[in-house]
Amino acid sequence: DAGVTQSPTHLIKTRGQQVTLRCSPKSGHDTVSWYQQALGQGPQFIFQYYEEEERQRGNFPDRFSGHQFPNYSSELNVNALLLGDSALYLCASSLGGVRETQYFGPGTRLLVL
Amino acid sequence: GENVEQHPSTLSVQEGDSAVIKCTYSDSASNYFPWYKQELGKGPQLIIDIRSNVGEKKDQRIAVTLNKTAKHFSLHITETQPEDSAVYFCAASSYGGATNKLIFGTGTLLAVQP
């Protein structure tokens, strides 16, 4: 049973560029949440996708956007990258939108220079 | 706003001793409290969770307690082993509504000395 997978594992970008991160949920899961984890901090909620729609959004600017595909996989896009966007980006999957247990992927480490 | 405080930030114990990590949450609507273990370079791994209708839950060497009145919940690890060394995060969520976002604490670095 495949767990949550994310790609790429690492990424280096420069300020002002755009980045797309990808996530495939755990088999059978239909809900994907994205979190940002700065070094030495706990993950912070960015947004959640269910039935291809953004259901809730955390305190992140519009530069952060996402998408969920019919196969439940998801993308996180960040435009106009800032140095402060450097972090580990985590994807978590869960079932049914209202089930609470979230399983995390290994993350994508983004470095903005 | 929603907030989860976690203490201590670092914890060093001898192998075989017990470790306790404590969290406090602010949102009284929270009803689900998972604990995650994160090893270096990896994503958080769920190790145990508890729902608001239960006061205590145990899984082998790991137990979690919840005091809803005080808005406190704690992780207890007994007979610690070197492989328990990692960063542990508590989180709170109010599932059952429109979403189930997790609010995380700031983490506890647990070091188990052999």
mmCIF file with all atom_site columns, C-alpha atoms in Angstrom:
data_model
loop_
_atom_site.group_PDB
_atom_site.id
_atom_site.type_symbol
_atom_site.label_atom_id
_atom_site.label_alt_id
_atom_site.label_comp_id
_atom_site.label_asym_id
_atom_site.label_entity_id
_atom_site.label_seq_id
_atom_site.pdbx_PDB_ins_code
_atom_site.Cartn_x
_atom_site.Cartn_y
_atom_site.Cartn_z
_atom_site.occupancy
_atom_site.B_iso_or_equiv
_atom_site.pdbx_formal_charge
_atom_site.auth_seq_id
_atom_site.auth_comp_id
_atom_site.auth_asym_id
_atom_site.auth_atom_id
_atom_site.pdbx_PDB_model_num
ATOM 1   C CA . ASP A 1 1   ? 0.000   0.000  0.000   1.00 0.00 ? 1   ASP A CA 1
ATOM 2   C CA . ALA A 1 2   ? 1.684   3.172  -1.212  1.00 0.00 ? 2   ALA A CA 1
ATOM 3   C CA . GLY A 1 3   ? 1.885   6.017  1.243   1.00 0.00 ? 3   GLY A CA 1
ATOM 4   C CA . VAL A 1 4   ? 1.858   9.719  0.437   1.00 0.00 ? 4   VAL A CA 1
ATOM 5   C CA . THR A 1 5   ? 4.446   10.612 -2.182  1.00 0.00 ? 5   THR A CA 1
ATOM 6   C CA . GLN A 1 6   ? 5.837   14.031 -3.055  1.00 0.00 ? 6   GLN A CA 1
ATOM 7   C CA . SER A 1 7   ? 8.060   15.366 -5.797  1.00 0.00 ? 7   SER A CA 1
ATOM 8   C CA . PRO A 1 8   ? 10.626  16.706 -6.143  1.00 0.00 ? 8   PRO A CA 1
ATOM 9   C CA . THR A 1 9   ? 12.500  15.943 -2.916  1.00 0.00 ? 9   THR A CA 1
ATOM 10  C CA . HIS A 1 10  ? 14.641  19.065 -3.143  1.00 0.00 ? 10  HIS A CA 1
ATOM 11  C CA . LEU A 1 11  ? 14.441  22.251 -5.170  1.00 0.00 ? 11  LEU A CA 1
ATOM 12  C CA . ILE A 1 12  ? 16.545  25.403 -5.444  1.00 0.00 ? 12  ILE A CA 1
ATOM 13  C CA . LYS A 1 13  ? 15.015  28.577 -6.896  1.00 0.00 ? 13  LYS A CA 1
ATOM 14  C CA . THR A 1 14  ? 15.874  32.262 -6.989  1.00 0.00 ? 14  THR A CA 1
ATOM 15  C CA . ARG A 1 15  ? 13.777  35.164 -5.766  1.00 0.00 ? 15  ARG A CA 1
ATOM 16  C CA . GLY A 1 16  ? 10.922  36.082 -8.068  1.00 0.00 ? 16  GLY A CA 1
ATOM 17  C CA . GLN A 1 17  ? 10.681  32.672 -9.687  1.00 0.00 ? 17  GLN A CA 1
ATOM 18  C CA . GLN A 1 18  ? 7.699   30.353 -9.586  1.00 0.00 ? 18  GLN A CA 1
ATOM 19  C CA . VAL A 1 19  ? 7.621   26.764 -8.299  1.00 0.00 ? 19  VAL A CA 1
ATOM 20  C CA . THR A 1 20  ? 5.237   23.801 -8.550  1.00 0.00 ? 20  THR A CA 1
ATOM 21  C CA . LEU A 1 21  ? 5.273   20.973 -6.027  1.00 0.00 ? 21  LEU A CA 1
ATOM 22  C CA . ARG A 1 22  ? 3.391   17.714 -6.484  1.00 0.00 ? 22  ARG A CA 1
ATOM 23  C CA . CYS A 1 23  ? 1.665   15.251 -4.170  1.00 0.00 ? 23  CYS A CA 1
ATOM 24  C CA . SER A 1 24  ? 0.002   11.875 -4.591  1.00 0.00 ? 24  SER A CA 1
ATOM 25  C CA . PRO A 1 25  ? -2.207  10.880 -1.673  1.00 0.00 ? 25  PRO A CA 1
ATOM 26  C CA . LYS A 1 26  ? -2.255  7.565  0.139   1.00 0.00 ? 26  LYS A CA 1
ATOM 27  C CA . SER A 1 27  ? -4.226  4.898  -1.703  1.00 0.00 ? 27  SER A CA 1
ATOM 28  C CA . GLY A 1 28  ? -7.947  5.361  -1.090  1.00 0.00 ? 28  GLY A CA 1
ATOM 29  C CA . HIS A 1 29  ? -7.625  8.916  0.225   1.00 0.00 ? 29  HIS A CA 1
ATOM 30  C CA . ASP A 1 30  ? -9.414  11.781 -1.498  1.00 0.00 ? 30  ASP A CA 1
ATOM 31  C CA . THR A 1 31  ? -8.395  14.828 0.556   1.00 0.00 ? 31  THR A CA 1
ATOM 32  C CA . VAL A 1 32  ? -5.058  16.613 0.368   1.00 0.00 ? 32  VAL A CA 1
ATOM 33  C CA . SER A 1 33  ? -3.750  19.264 2.741   1.00 0.00 ? 33  SER A CA 1
ATOM 34  C CA . TRP A 1 34  ? -0.583  21.305 2.305   1.00 0.00 ? 34  TRP A CA 1
ATOM 35  C CA . TYR A 1 35  ? 1.617   22.561 5.138   1.00 0.00 ? 35  TYR A CA 1
ATOM 36  C CA . GLN A 1 36  ? 4.736   24.731 5.297   1.00 0.00 ? 36  GLN A CA 1
ATOM 37  C CA . GLN A 1 37  ? 7.374   23.837 7.880   1.00 0.00 ? 37  GLN A CA 1
ATOM 38  C CA . ALA A 1 38  ? 10.073  26.410 8.492   1.00 0.00 ? 38  ALA A CA 1
ATOM 39  C CA . LEU A 1 39  ? 13.312  25.208 10.071  1.00 0.00 ? 39  LEU A CA 1
ATOM 40  C CA . GLY A 1 40  ? 12.821  24.441 13.752  1.00 0.00 ? 40  GLY A CA 1
ATOM 41  C CA . GLN A 1 41  ? 9.067   25.077 13.654  1.00 0.00 ? 41  GLN A CA 1
ATOM 42  C CA . GLY A 1 42  ? 5.900   23.042 13.513  1.00 0.00 ? 42  GLY A CA 1
ATOM 43  C CA . PRO A 1 43  ? 4.017   22.673 10.226  1.00 0.00 ? 43  PRO A CA 1
ATOM 44  C CA . GLN A 1 44  ? 1.636   25.497 9.325   1.00 0.00 ? 44  GLN A CA 1
ATOM 45  C CA . PHE A 1 45  ? -1.551  24.862 7.365   1.00 0.00 ? 45  PHE A CA 1
ATOM 46  C CA . ILE A 1 46  ? -1.642  26.382 3.880   1.00 0.00 ? 46  ILE A CA 1
ATOM 47  C CA . PHE A 1 47  ? -4.860  24.954 2.415   1.00 0.00 ? 47  PHE A CA 1
ATOM 48  C CA . GLN A 1 48  ? -6.875  21.791 1.881   1.00 0.00 ? 48  GLN A CA 1
ATOM 49  C CA . TYR A 1 49  ? -8.380  20.299 -1.290  1.00 0.00 ? 49  TYR A CA 1
ATOM 50  C CA . TYR A 1 50  ? -11.383 18.024 -1.434  1.00 0.00 ? 50  TYR A CA 1
ATOM 51  C CA . GLU A 1 51  ? -13.423 17.154 -4.530  1.00 0.00 ? 51  GLU A CA 1
ATOM 52  C CA . GLU A 1 52  ? -11.063 19.325 -6.584  1.00 0.00 ? 52  GLU A CA 1
ATOM 53  C CA . GLU A 1 53  ? -11.946 22.449 -4.611  1.00 0.00 ? 53  GLU A CA 1
ATOM 54  C CA . GLU A 1 54  ? -10.079 24.474 -1.997  1.00 0.00 ? 54  GLU A CA 1
ATOM 55  C CA . ARG A 1 55  ? -12.081 23.995 1.200   1.00 0.00 ? 55  ARG A CA 1
ATOM 56  C CA . GLN A 1 56  ? -10.143 26.083 3.676   1.00 0.00 ? 56  GLN A CA 1
ATOM 57  C CA . ARG A 1 57  ? -7.123  28.320 3.583   1.00 0.00 ? 57  ARG A CA 1
ATOM 58  C CA . GLY A 1 58  ? -4.609  29.255 6.244   1.00 0.00 ? 58  GLY A CA 1
ATOM 59  C CA . ASN A 1 59  ? -2.909  32.600 6.677   1.00 0.00 ? 59  ASN A CA 1
ATOM 60  C CA . PHE A 1 60  ? -0.922  32.550 3.437   1.00 0.00 ? 60  PHE A CA 1
ATOM 61  C CA . PRO A 1 61  ? -0.917  35.147 0.631   1.00 0.00 ? 61  PRO A CA 1
ATOM 62  C CA . ASP A 1 62  ? -2.459  34.635 -2.779  1.00 0.00 ? 62  ASP A CA 1
ATOM 63  C CA . ARG A 1 63  ? 0.992   33.834 -4.145  1.00 0.00 ? 63  ARG A CA 1
ATOM 64  C CA . PHE A 1 64  ? 0.265   30.364 -2.822  1.00 0.00 ? 64  PHE A CA 1
ATOM 65  C CA . SER A 1 65  ? -2.246  28.489 -4.947  1.00 0.00 ? 65  SER A CA 1
ATOM 66  C CA . GLY A 1 66  ? -3.133  24.898 -5.579  1.00 0.00 ? 66  GLY A CA 1
ATOM 67  C CA . HIS A 1 67  ? -5.023  22.405 -7.590  1.00 0.00 ? 67  HIS A CA 1
ATOM 68  C CA . GLN A 1 68  ? -6.466  18.946 -7.137  1.00 0.00 ? 68  GLN A CA 1
ATOM 69  C CA . PHE A 1 69  ? -6.900  16.581 -10.064 1.00 0.00 ? 69  PHE A CA 1
ATOM 70  C CA . PRO A 1 70  ? -9.635  13.985 -10.640 1.00 0.00 ? 70  PRO A CA 1
ATOM 71  C CA . ASN A 1 71  ? -7.261  11.228 -9.454  1.00 0.00 ? 71  ASN A CA 1
ATOM 72  C CA . TYR A 1 72  ? -6.956  13.170 -6.124  1.00 0.00 ? 72  TYR A CA 1
ATOM 73  C CA . SER A 1 73  ? -3.325  14.138 -6.671  1.00 0.00 ? 73  SER A CA 1
ATOM 74  C CA . SER A 1 74  ? -2.513  17.761 -5.987  1.00 0.00 ? 74  SER A CA 1
ATOM 75  C CA . GLU A 1 75  ? -0.139  20.570 -6.861  1.00 0.00 ? 75  GLU A CA 1
ATOM 76  C CA . LEU A 1 76  ? 1.058   23.515 -4.807  1.00 0.00 ? 76  LEU A CA 1
ATOM 77  C CA . ASN A 1 77  ? 2.171   26.578 -6.761  1.00 0.00 ? 77  ASN A CA 1
ATOM 78  C CA . VAL A 1 78  ? 4.088   29.488 -5.314  1.00 0.00 ? 78  VAL A CA 1
ATOM 79  C CA . ASN A 1 79  ? 4.618   32.625 -7.410  1.00 0.00 ? 79  ASN A CA 1
ATOM 80  C CA . ALA A 1 80  ? 7.081   35.486 -6.954  1.00 0.00 ? 80  ALA A CA 1
ATOM 81  C CA . LEU A 1 81  ? 9.227   33.507 -4.528  1.00 0.00 ? 81  LEU A CA 1
ATOM 82  C CA . LEU A 1 82  ? 10.677  35.280 -1.497  1.00 0.00 ? 82  LEU A CA 1
ATOM 83  C CA . LEU A 1 83  ? 13.647  34.233 0.613   1.00 0.00 ? 83  LEU A CA 1
ATOM 84  C CA . GLY A 1 84  ? 11.185  33.555 3.428   1.00 0.00 ? 84  GLY A CA 1
ATOM 85  C CA . ASP A 1 85  ? 9.462   30.883 1.353   1.00 0.00 ? 85  ASP A CA 1
ATOM 86  C CA . SER A 1 86  ? 12.417  28.596 1.996   1.00 0.00 ? 86  SER A CA 1
ATOM 87  C CA . ALA A 1 87  ? 10.969  25.688 3.968   1.00 0.00 ? 87  ALA A CA 1
ATOM 88  C CA . LEU A 1 88  ? 9.911   22.055 3.922   1.00 0.00 ? 88  LEU A CA 1
ATOM 89  C CA . TYR A 1 89  ? 6.559   21.740 2.152   1.00 0.00 ? 89  TYR A CA 1
ATOM 90  C CA . LEU A 1 90  ? 4.494   18.844 3.399   1.00 0.00 ? 90  LEU A CA 1
ATOM 91  C CA . CYS A 1 91  ? 1.507   17.182 1.858   1.00 0.00 ? 91  CYS A CA 1
ATOM 92  C CA . ALA A 1 92  ? -0.931  15.204 4.001   1.00 0.00 ? 92  ALA A CA 1
ATOM 93  C CA . SER A 1 93  ? -3.774  13.001 2.854   1.00 0.00 ? 93  SER A CA 1
ATOM 94  C CA . SER A 1 94  ? -6.950  11.920 4.585   1.00 0.00 ? 94  SER A CA 1
ATOM 95  C CA . LEU A 1 95  ? -10.280 10.371 3.741   1.00 0.00 ? 95  LEU A CA 1
ATOM 96  C CA . GLY A 1 96  ? -13.670 11.813 3.056   1.00 0.00 ? 96  GLY A CA 1
ATOM 97  C CA . GLY A 1 97  ? -12.986 15.390 3.955   1.00 0.00 ? 97  GLY A CA 1
ATOM 98  C CA . VAL A 1 98  ? -14.280 15.054 7.489   1.00 0.00 ? 98  VAL A CA 1
ATOM 99  C CA . ARG A 1 99  ? -12.154 12.190 8.715   1.00 0.00 ? 99  ARG A CA 1
ATOM 100 C CA . GLU A 1 100 ? -9.500  13.487 11.007  1.00 0.00 ? 100 GLU A CA 1
ATOM 101 C CA . THR A 1 101 ? -6.439  11.281 10.539  1.00 0.00 ? 101 THR A CA 1
ATOM 102 C CA . GLN A 1 102 ? -3.867  12.850 8.255   1.00 0.00 ? 102 GLN A CA 1
ATOM 103 C CA . TYR A 1 103 ? -0.855  11.012 6.893   1.00 0.00 ? 103 TYR A CA 1
ATOM 104 C CA . PHE A 1 104 ? 2.141   13.025 5.753   1.00 0.00 ? 104 PHE A CA 1
ATOM 105 C CA . GLY A 1 105 ? 4.511   12.581 2.878   1.00 0.00 ? 105 GLY A CA 1
ATOM 106 C CA . PRO A 1 106 ? 8.291   13.063 3.126   1.00 0.00 ? 106 PRO A CA 1
ATOM 107 C CA . GLY A 1 107 ? 8.075   16.679 1.979   1.00 0.00 ? 107 GLY A CA 1
ATOM 108 C CA . THR A 1 108 ? 9.800   18.849 -0.595  1.00 0.00 ? 108 THR A CA 1
ATOM 109 C CA . ARG A 1 109 ? 12.701  20.969 0.645   1.00 0.00 ? 109 ARG A CA 1
ATOM 110 C CA . LEU A 1 110 ? 12.598  24.348 -1.124  1.00 0.00 ? 110 LEU A CA 1
ATOM 111 C CA . LEU A 1 111 ? 15.526  26.726 -0.941  1.00 0.00 ? 111 LEU A CA 1
ATOM 112 C CA . VAL A 1 112 ? 15.084  30.237 -2.332  1.00 0.00 ? 112 VAL A CA 1
ATOM 113 C CA . LEU A 1 113 ? 18.299  32.152 -3.018  1.00 0.00 ? 113 LEU A CA 1
ATOM 114 C CA . GLY B 2 1   ? -6.801  32.737 17.413  1.00 0.00 ? 1   GLY B CA 1
ATOM 115 C CA . GLU B 2 2   ? -6.084  29.023 17.373  1.00 0.00 ? 2   GLU B CA 1
ATOM 116 C CA . ASN B 2 3   ? -2.864  28.153 19.146  1.00 0.00 ? 3   ASN B CA 1
ATOM 117 C CA . VAL B 2 4   ? -1.092  25.093 20.536  1.00 0.00 ? 4   VAL B CA 1
ATOM 118 C CA . GLU B 2 5   ? 1.724   25.494 23.040  1.00 0.00 ? 5   GLU B CA 1
ATOM 119 C CA . GLN B 2 6   ? 4.185   22.653 23.588  1.00 0.00 ? 6   GLN B CA 1
ATOM 120 C CA . HIS B 2 7   ? 6.743   22.060 26.353  1.00 0.00 ? 7   HIS B CA 1
ATOM 121 C CA . PRO B 2 8   ? 9.552   21.360 26.776  1.00 0.00 ? 8   PRO B CA 1
ATOM 122 C CA . SER B 2 9   ? 11.342  22.352 23.585  1.00 0.00 ? 9   SER B CA 1
ATOM 123 C CA . THR B 2 10  ? 14.154  19.893 24.329  1.00 0.00 ? 10  THR B CA 1
ATOM 124 C CA . LEU B 2 11  ? 14.201  16.796 26.522  1.00 0.00 ? 11  LEU B CA 1
ATOM 125 C CA . SER B 2 12  ? 17.127  14.526 27.304  1.00 0.00 ? 12  SER B CA 1
ATOM 126 C CA . VAL B 2 13  ? 16.568  11.216 29.098  1.00 0.00 ? 13  VAL B CA 1
ATOM 127 C CA . GLN B 2 14  ? 18.549  8.088  29.821  1.00 0.00 ? 14  GLN B CA 1
ATOM 128 C CA . GLU B 2 15  ? 17.627  4.920  27.998  1.00 0.00 ? 15  GLU B CA 1
ATOM 129 C CA . GLY B 2 16  ? 14.906  3.109  29.934  1.00 0.00 ? 16  GLY B CA 1
ATOM 130 C CA . ASP B 2 17  ? 13.561  6.256  31.584  1.00 0.00 ? 17  ASP B CA 1
ATOM 131 C CA . SER B 2 18  ? 10.176  7.813  30.824  1.00 0.00 ? 18  SER B CA 1
ATOM 132 C CA . ALA B 2 19  ? 9.578   10.972 28.800  1.00 0.00 ? 19  ALA B CA 1
ATOM 133 C CA . VAL B 2 20  ? 6.613   13.322 29.069  1.00 0.00 ? 20  VAL B CA 1
ATOM 134 C CA . ILE B 2 21  ? 5.694   16.087 26.632  1.00 0.00 ? 21  ILE B CA 1
ATOM 135 C CA . LYS B 2 22  ? 2.863   18.492 27.380  1.00 0.00 ? 22  LYS B CA 1
ATOM 136 C CA . CYS B 2 23  ? 0.625   20.601 25.158  1.00 0.00 ? 23  CYS B CA 1
ATOM 137 C CA . THR B 2 24  ? -2.059  23.204 25.726  1.00 0.00 ? 24  THR B CA 1
ATOM 138 C CA . TYR B 2 25  ? -4.615  24.274 23.143  1.00 0.00 ? 25  TYR B CA 1
ATOM 139 C CA . SER B 2 26  ? -6.731  27.399 22.906  1.00 0.00 ? 26  SER B CA 1
ATOM 140 C CA . ASP B 2 27  ? -9.693  26.461 20.688  1.00 0.00 ? 27  ASP B CA 1
ATOM 141 C CA . SER B 2 28  ? -12.406 24.883 22.837  1.00 0.00 ? 28  SER B CA 1
ATOM 142 C CA . ALA B 2 29  ? -13.936 23.373 19.670  1.00 0.00 ? 29  ALA B CA 1
ATOM 143 C CA . SER B 2 30  ? -10.893 21.138 19.201  1.00 0.00 ? 30  SER B CA 1
ATOM 144 C CA . ASN B 2 31  ? -11.846 17.487 19.452  1.00 0.00 ? 31  ASN B CA 1
ATOM 145 C CA . TYR B 2 32  ? -8.975  15.541 17.911  1.00 0.00 ? 32  TYR B CA 1
ATOM 146 C CA . PHE B 2 33  ? -5.373  15.480 19.145  1.00 0.00 ? 33  PHE B CA 1
ATOM 147 C CA . PRO B 2 34  ? -2.693  13.571 17.196  1.00 0.00 ? 34  PRO B CA 1
ATOM 148 C CA . TRP B 2 35  ? 0.975   13.206 18.004  1.00 0.00 ? 35  TRP B CA 1
ATOM 149 C CA . TYR B 2 36  ? 3.602   13.002 15.289  1.00 0.00 ? 36  TYR B CA 1
ATOM 150 C CA . LYS B 2 37  ? 7.229   11.881 15.345  1.00 0.00 ? 37  LYS B CA 1
ATOM 151 C CA . GLN B 2 38  ? 9.565   13.501 12.846  1.00 0.00 ? 38  GLN B CA 1
ATOM 152 C CA . GLU B 2 39  ? 13.025  12.137 12.182  1.00 0.00 ? 39  GLU B CA 1
ATOM 153 C CA . LEU B 2 40  ? 15.691  14.173 10.448  1.00 0.00 ? 40  LEU B CA 1
ATOM 154 C CA . GLY B 2 41  ? 14.937  14.665 6.759   1.00 0.00 ? 41  GLY B CA 1
ATOM 155 C CA . LYS B 2 42  ? 11.554  12.939 6.930   1.00 0.00 ? 42  LYS B CA 1
ATOM 156 C CA . GLY B 2 43  ? 7.918   13.904 7.111   1.00 0.00 ? 43  GLY B CA 1
ATOM 157 C CA . PRO B 2 44  ? 5.912   13.658 10.349  1.00 0.00 ? 44  PRO B CA 1
ATOM 158 C CA . GLN B 2 45  ? 4.761   10.137 11.230  1.00 0.00 ? 45  GLN B CA 1
ATOM 159 C CA . LEU B 2 46  ? 1.549   9.643  13.216  1.00 0.00 ? 46  LEU B CA 1
ATOM 160 C CA . ILE B 2 47  ? 2.321   7.689  16.391  1.00 0.00 ? 47  ILE B CA 1
ATOM 161 C CA . ILE B 2 48  ? -0.889  8.006  18.415  1.00 0.00 ? 48  ILE B CA 1
ATOM 162 C CA . ASP B 2 49  ? -4.038  10.117 18.524  1.00 0.00 ? 49  ASP B CA 1
ATOM 163 C CA . ILE B 2 50  ? -6.919  10.735 20.894  1.00 0.00 ? 50  ILE B CA 1
ATOM 164 C CA . ARG B 2 51  ? -10.426 12.068 20.497  1.00 0.00 ? 51  ARG B CA 1
ATOM 165 C CA . SER B 2 52  ? -12.252 14.294 22.909  1.00 0.00 ? 52  SER B CA 1
ATOM 166 C CA . ASN B 2 53  ? -14.605 11.573 24.149  1.00 0.00 ? 53  ASN B CA 1
ATOM 167 C CA . VAL B 2 54  ? -11.662 9.645  25.633  1.00 0.00 ? 54  VAL B CA 1
ATOM 168 C CA . GLY B 2 55  ? -9.433  10.644 28.545  1.00 0.00 ? 55  GLY B CA 1
ATOM 169 C CA . GLU B 2 56  ? -6.542  8.290  27.926  1.00 0.00 ? 56  GLU B CA 1
ATOM 170 C CA . LYS B 2 57  ? -5.232  5.998  25.199  1.00 0.00 ? 57  LYS B CA 1
ATOM 171 C CA . LYS B 2 58  ? -2.313  3.605  25.273  1.00 0.00 ? 58  LYS B CA 1
ATOM 172 C CA . ASP B 2 59  ? -0.370  1.767  22.587  1.00 0.00 ? 59  ASP B CA 1
ATOM 173 C CA . GLN B 2 60  ? 2.482   -0.370 23.955  1.00 0.00 ? 60  GLN B CA 1
ATOM 174 C CA . ARG B 2 61  ? 5.083   2.071  25.339  1.00 0.00 ? 61  ARG B CA 1
ATOM 175 C CA . ILE B 2 62  ? 3.199   5.189  24.262  1.00 0.00 ? 62  ILE B CA 1
ATOM 176 C CA . ALA B 2 63  ? 0.226   6.770  26.002  1.00 0.00 ? 63  ALA B CA 1
ATOM 177 C CA . VAL B 2 64  ? -1.657  10.025 25.609  1.00 0.00 ? 64  VAL B CA 1
ATOM 178 C CA . THR B 2 65  ? -3.864  11.730 28.190  1.00 0.00 ? 65  THR B CA 1
ATOM 179 C CA . LEU B 2 66  ? -6.409  14.493 27.628  1.00 0.00 ? 66  LEU B CA 1
ATOM 180 C CA . ASN B 2 67  ? -7.908  16.979 30.075  1.00 0.00 ? 67  ASN B CA 1
ATOM 181 C CA . LYS B 2 68  ? -10.599 18.873 28.156  1.00 0.00 ? 68  LYS B CA 1
ATOM 182 C CA . THR B 2 69  ? -11.477 21.115 31.070  1.00 0.00 ? 69  THR B CA 1
ATOM 183 C CA . ALA B 2 70  ? -7.933  22.406 31.333  1.00 0.00 ? 70  ALA B CA 1
ATOM 184 C CA . LYS B 2 71  ? -7.315  22.115 27.566  1.00 0.00 ? 71  LYS B CA 1
ATOM 185 C CA . HIS B 2 72  ? -4.199  20.043 28.208  1.00 0.00 ? 72  HIS B CA 1
ATOM 186 C CA . PHE B 2 73  ? -2.964  16.856 26.589  1.00 0.00 ? 73  PHE B CA 1
ATOM 187 C CA . SER B 2 74  ? 0.264   14.941 27.140  1.00 0.00 ? 74  SER B CA 1
ATOM 188 C CA . LEU B 2 75  ? 2.400   12.265 25.519  1.00 0.00 ? 75  LEU B CA 1
ATOM 189 C CA . HIS B 2 76  ? 4.028   9.657  27.750  1.00 0.00 ? 76  HIS B CA 1
ATOM 190 C CA . ILE B 2 77  ? 6.767   7.356  26.462  1.00 0.00 ? 77  ILE B CA 1
ATOM 191 C CA . THR B 2 78  ? 7.930   4.624  28.839  1.00 0.00 ? 78  THR B CA 1
ATOM 192 C CA . GLU B 2 79  ? 11.096  2.506  28.661  1.00 0.00 ? 79  GLU B CA 1
ATOM 193 C CA . THR B 2 80  ? 12.653  4.907  26.167  1.00 0.00 ? 80  THR B CA 1
ATOM 194 C CA . GLN B 2 81  ? 15.051  3.543  23.566  1.00 0.00 ? 81  GLN B CA 1
ATOM 195 C CA . PRO B 2 82  ? 17.673  5.351  21.412  1.00 0.00 ? 82  PRO B CA 1
ATOM 196 C CA . GLU B 2 83  ? 15.412  4.940  18.370  1.00 0.00 ? 83  GLU B CA 1
ATOM 197 C CA . ASP B 2 84  ? 12.817  7.111  20.130  1.00 0.00 ? 84  ASP B CA 1
ATOM 198 C CA . SER B 2 85  ? 15.167  10.074 19.577  1.00 0.00 ? 85  SER B CA 1
ATOM 199 C CA . ALA B 2 86  ? 13.392  12.512 17.230  1.00 0.00 ? 86  ALA B CA 1
ATOM 200 C CA . VAL B 2 87  ? 11.284  15.680 17.205  1.00 0.00 ? 87  VAL B CA 1
ATOM 201 C CA . TYR B 2 88  ? 7.760   15.158 18.510  1.00 0.00 ? 88  TYR B CA 1
ATOM 202 C CA . PHE B 2 89  ? 4.848   17.425 17.566  1.00 0.00 ? 89  PHE B CA 1
ATOM 203 C CA . CYS B 2 90  ? 1.439   17.674 19.147  1.00 0.00 ? 90  CYS B CA 1
ATOM 204 C CA . ALA B 2 91  ? -1.480  19.007 17.138  1.00 0.00 ? 91  ALA B CA 1
ATOM 205 C CA . ALA B 2 92  ? -5.142  19.888 17.588  1.00 0.00 ? 92  ALA B CA 1
ATOM 206 C CA . SER B 2 93  ? -8.017  19.820 15.148  1.00 0.00 ? 93  SER B CA 1
ATOM 207 C CA . SER B 2 94  ? -11.744 20.395 15.119  1.00 0.00 ? 94  SER B CA 1
ATOM 208 C CA . TYR B 2 95  ? -12.830 17.733 12.674  1.00 0.00 ? 95  TYR B CA 1
ATOM 209 C CA . GLY B 2 96  ? -16.369 17.073 11.577  1.00 0.00 ? 96  GLY B CA 1
ATOM 210 C CA . GLY B 2 97  ? -16.954 20.550 10.274  1.00 0.00 ? 97  GLY B CA 1
ATOM 211 C CA . ALA B 2 98  ? -15.956 21.978 6.931   1.00 0.00 ? 98  ALA B CA 1
ATOM 212 C CA . THR B 2 99  ? -12.376 20.881 7.274   1.00 0.00 ? 99  THR B CA 1
ATOM 213 C CA . ASN B 2 100 ? -9.915  19.226 9.574   1.00 0.00 ? 100 ASN B CA 1
ATOM 214 C CA . LYS B 2 101 ? -6.822  21.400 9.506   1.00 0.00 ? 101 LYS B CA 1
ATOM 215 C CA . LEU B 2 102 ? -4.215  20.619 12.115  1.00 0.00 ? 102 LEU B CA 1
ATOM 216 C CA . ILE B 2 103 ? -2.736  23.281 14.385  1.00 0.00 ? 103 ILE B CA 1
ATOM 217 C CA . PHE B 2 104 ? 0.725   22.159 15.471  1.00 0.00 ? 104 PHE B CA 1
ATOM 218 C CA . GLY B 2 105 ? 2.844   22.881 18.498  1.00 0.00 ? 105 GLY B CA 1
ATOM 219 C CA . THR B 2 106 ? 6.433   24.029 18.096  1.00 0.00 ? 106 THR B CA 1
ATOM 220 C CA . GLY B 2 107 ? 7.942   20.605 18.690  1.00 0.00 ? 107 GLY B CA 1
ATOM 221 C CA . THR B 2 108 ? 10.038  18.806 21.311  1.00 0.00 ? 108 THR B CA 1
ATOM 222 C CA . LEU B 2 109 ? 13.473  17.454 20.491  1.00 0.00 ? 109 LEU B CA 1
ATOM 223 C CA . LEU B 2 110 ? 13.796  14.200 22.451  1.00 0.00 ? 110 LEU B CA 1
ATOM 224 C CA . ALA B 2 111 ? 17.272  12.768 22.915  1.00 0.00 ? 111 ALA B CA 1
ATOM 225 C CA . VAL B 2 112 ? 17.549  9.314  24.479  1.00 0.00 ? 112 VAL B CA 1
ATOM 226 C CA . GLN B 2 113 ? 21.057  8.721  25.794  1.00 0.00 ? 113 GLN B CA 1
ATOM 227 C CA . PRO B 2 114 ? 22.223  5.077  25.637  1.00 0.00 ? 114 PRO B CA 1
#
